[in-house]
Amino acid sequence: MAYPAEVPALSDRYLGRPKMDVARCGADCQACIDVCPTDAIVRETRQEGTMGAGKVDERTSKALRIDLGRCLFCQECVKACPEGAIEFTGNHRLAARTRSDLVVEGEAKRLFAALDERMLRVFRRSLKLRQVSAGGCNACEADVNVLNTIGFDWGRFGIQCVASPRHADGLLVTGPVTENMRAALLKTYEAVASPKLVIAVGACAISGGPFSGLGAQNDGLGTLLPVDLYIPGCPPHPLTILEGLLGLLGRIEHDAPP
């Protein structure tokens, strides 16, 4: 494919970046929040006021937010919303550099910065990754593997998965980091020479996904490792993964509205 010069047509069934019409959302409605299996949707109550003549005119606003790091893109919120205020668009651009940037409200613009100049000089032309499946179901792993095929061919951008962390520039992690994989993940990270990158792919690696809160896993990378790139989804589309990596490397313009 000619990506990124041309974006290929995605299936009508593809569920991309969610969009919320806050004007249509009922202020006291909890339908979408109640059905979300991972508590990805929250309503934040904020006090807004203006000062005048020594008085405060207080108004309460209830902002609906979706945490893409927790979202499974299951559409249960869309089905439950009586006002049709939530929809999943065909926008494949979901990656973010910080965890907080995965929490979206309405149609707020997403800001995404590439690596700094020093890191770009090291990684921009050649990025070798050791993929670690830290207890994943193999869905994210399969979509990462698709990037090696002739259609996507991430090798043309200098990106490649390698067999040993000694040969890697960083880790690409999938899965919720089960207790049985915790030590292996940390040892693999230690084996990568500095400077190094960590990329969290999928809801499980970011937040634990549907397994969040279970004692047998660590709710994803969390505080275990410093994360340089978050790629949400369950699983994320191969195009979403590729776009995030190219944005990280400064190979494409990544600041865009949702």
XYZ file of C-alpha atoms in Angstrom:
258
model
C 0.000 0.000 0.000
C 1.055 3.588 -0.582
C 0.562 4.581 3.064
C 1.218 7.194 4.405
C 0.967 9.052 1.085
C -2.482 7.497 0.670
C -4.753 6.103 3.376
C -6.334 2.830 2.243
C -10.083 2.404 2.468
C -11.050 0.594 5.644
C -14.028 -1.706 6.065
C -17.378 -0.210 7.054
C -17.151 -2.495 10.092
C -13.954 -0.824 11.277
C -14.358 0.986 14.598
C -11.960 3.913 14.920
C -11.670 6.966 17.119
C -14.897 7.576 19.097
C -16.734 10.874 18.904
C -19.167 12.279 21.442
C -21.828 14.886 20.769
C -21.923 16.459 24.221
C -24.862 18.684 23.246
C -27.053 15.620 22.796
C -25.892 13.858 25.927
C -28.383 13.865 28.773
C -26.892 15.532 31.841
C -28.133 12.870 34.238
C -27.934 9.858 31.929
C -25.717 6.978 33.050
C -26.605 4.453 30.356
C -23.221 4.325 28.616
C -21.308 4.397 31.906
C -23.347 1.519 33.329
C -22.793 -0.831 30.379
C -19.070 -0.193 29.823
C -17.265 -3.427 30.785
C -13.955 -1.704 31.605
C -15.137 1.576 33.185
C -13.697 3.456 30.226
C -16.434 6.110 30.312
C -16.675 8.628 33.124
C -18.657 11.788 33.710
C -16.638 14.526 35.348
C -18.565 17.144 37.319
C -16.997 20.591 37.137
C -17.965 23.837 38.802
C -17.834 26.850 36.512
C -18.403 30.386 37.714
C -17.864 34.047 36.971
C -17.088 36.805 39.438
C -19.207 39.932 39.389
C -20.173 42.486 42.056
C -18.713 40.251 44.716
C -20.874 37.300 43.666
C -20.102 33.970 42.069
C -22.452 32.656 39.397
C -21.874 28.935 39.698
C -22.828 26.510 36.988
C -22.263 22.781 36.976
C -21.087 21.042 33.834
C -20.836 17.292 33.472
C -18.257 16.379 30.843
C -18.404 12.889 29.361
C -14.989 11.376 28.707
C -13.793 8.132 27.157
C -10.481 6.593 28.165
C -9.159 5.023 24.973
C -6.592 3.155 27.040
C -9.426 1.188 28.652
C -11.864 1.088 25.717
C -12.480 -2.310 24.076
C -14.356 -0.734 21.129
C -17.233 -3.107 21.839
C -19.962 -0.552 20.957
C -22.031 -1.348 24.038
C -22.105 2.383 24.839
C -23.402 3.178 21.356
C -26.207 0.651 21.717
C -27.141 1.880 25.207
C -27.170 5.635 24.521
C -30.798 6.787 24.065
C -29.712 10.043 22.386
C -27.178 8.594 19.954
C -24.496 10.851 21.421
C -21.616 8.391 20.910
C -20.326 6.965 17.658
C -17.175 5.260 16.476
C -15.700 6.914 13.420
C -13.430 5.451 10.753
C -10.446 7.468 12.013
C -7.527 5.088 12.573
C -5.339 7.696 14.315
C -5.468 6.697 17.962
C -1.907 6.617 19.310
C -0.688 9.004 22.002
C 2.594 9.805 23.728
C 1.159 10.179 27.232
C -1.428 8.212 29.155
C -3.516 11.322 29.846
C -3.807 12.077 26.122
C -5.817 8.880 25.706
C -8.691 10.407 27.679
C -10.828 12.208 25.102
C -13.791 14.534 25.404
C -16.058 15.578 22.530
C -13.914 16.287 19.488
C -10.906 17.774 21.250
C -7.774 17.952 19.135
C -5.165 15.372 19.976
C -1.593 16.599 20.325
C 1.169 14.172 19.438
C 4.878 14.938 19.469
C 7.623 12.894 17.858
C 10.747 11.906 19.753
C 13.188 14.686 20.524
C 15.970 15.433 18.050
C 18.574 13.388 19.914
C 16.375 10.278 19.923
C 15.327 10.817 16.317
C 18.948 10.814 15.237
C 19.298 7.404 16.854
C 16.059 5.710 15.777
C 14.508 7.506 12.808
C 16.071 5.485 9.996
C 16.230 2.128 11.766
C 14.047 0.891 14.622
C 14.466 -2.688 15.829
C 11.876 -3.940 18.335
C 11.669 -6.985 20.562
C 8.028 -7.988 20.840
C 7.003 -9.260 24.278
C 3.672 -11.018 24.669
C 3.078 -10.467 28.372
C 0.063 -12.739 28.684
C -1.832 -11.508 25.636
C -4.645 -13.408 23.898
C -2.717 -13.251 20.584
C -5.048 -10.727 18.911
C -2.656 -7.758 19.260
C 0.248 -10.068 18.493
C -1.444 -11.170 15.273
C -2.031 -7.590 14.106
C 1.598 -6.723 14.829
C 2.623 -9.733 12.762
C 0.477 -8.482 9.864
C 2.818 -5.477 9.588
C 5.509 -7.848 8.324
C 3.403 -8.863 5.329
C 3.826 -7.478 1.837
C 0.737 -5.268 2.137
C 1.944 -3.172 5.070
C 5.684 -3.955 4.934
C 6.887 -1.850 7.856
C 10.427 -2.883 6.920
C 10.366 -0.192 4.209
C 10.429 2.351 7.030
C 13.335 0.623 8.738
C 11.097 -0.989 11.386
C 11.669 -4.628 12.231
C 11.046 -7.155 14.994
C 14.191 -8.928 16.183
C 14.719 -12.181 18.070
C 16.885 -10.879 20.892
C 16.629 -7.835 23.167
C 20.388 -7.473 22.683
C 19.670 -6.533 19.074
C 16.699 -4.289 19.880
C 16.198 -0.550 20.246
C 13.141 -1.077 22.416
C 10.216 -3.251 23.408
C 6.783 -3.598 21.841
C 4.612 -5.021 24.610
C 1.210 -6.697 24.357
C -0.903 -8.277 27.069
C -1.834 -7.278 30.643
C 1.558 -8.360 32.090
C 0.580 -11.455 34.014
C 2.488 -12.291 37.187
C 4.125 -15.188 35.348
C 5.467 -12.747 32.715
C 6.372 -9.836 34.987
C 9.951 -10.907 35.741
C 10.566 -11.961 32.128
C 9.396 -8.567 30.855
C 11.595 -6.640 33.275
C 14.644 -8.769 32.461
C 14.027 -8.300 28.745
C 13.863 -4.533 29.259
C 17.133 -4.595 31.193
C 18.772 -6.491 28.329
C 18.045 -3.716 25.805
C 20.881 -1.210 25.500
C 20.165 2.447 26.259
C 18.704 4.633 24.925
C 15.633 2.475 24.485
C 11.907 2.782 23.816
C 8.815 1.078 25.219
C 5.620 0.814 23.166
C 2.358 -0.410 24.713
C 0.027 -1.988 22.144
C -3.588 -2.718 22.997
C -5.912 -2.086 25.926
C -4.397 -4.903 27.976
C -0.864 -3.515 27.802
C -2.120 -0.019 28.598
C -4.608 -0.675 31.412
C -5.192 -4.395 31.836
C -8.147 -4.353 29.442
C -10.944 -6.741 30.430
C -8.641 -8.235 33.106
C -8.159 -4.951 34.966
C -8.172 -5.394 38.724
C -7.468 -9.137 38.716
C -4.608 -10.163 40.978
C -3.009 -12.509 38.450
C -1.891 -9.583 36.298
C -0.481 -6.059 36.690
C -3.009 -3.916 34.761
C -0.573 -3.545 31.892
C 2.714 -1.715 31.960
C 1.424 0.832 34.485
C 4.352 1.848 36.640
C 6.512 -1.126 35.669
C 8.224 0.562 32.718
C 8.399 4.060 31.218
C 6.165 4.088 28.125
C 7.058 6.202 25.080
C 4.019 5.370 22.931
C 0.498 4.125 23.685
C -1.479 2.452 20.887
C -5.050 1.689 22.063
C -7.451 -0.874 20.662
C -8.697 -4.406 21.259
C -6.837 -5.170 19.125
C -5.591 -2.040 17.345
C -5.743 -2.189 13.566
C -2.325 -2.738 11.919
C -2.714 0.686 10.317
C -3.190 2.243 13.761
C 0.006 0.595 15.000
C 1.973 1.674 11.933
C 0.681 5.247 12.105
C 1.669 5.511 15.756
C 5.187 4.257 15.081
C 5.679 6.595 12.124
C 4.422 9.508 14.201
C 6.846 8.611 16.977
C 9.699 8.613 14.474
C 8.647 11.928 12.940
C 8.019 10.231 9.592
C 4.499 11.661 9.254
C 2.676 14.749 10.505
C 0.830 13.493 13.563
C -1.078 16.482 14.968
C -4.636 16.018 13.776
C -8.224 16.479 14.914
C -10.062 13.259 15.806
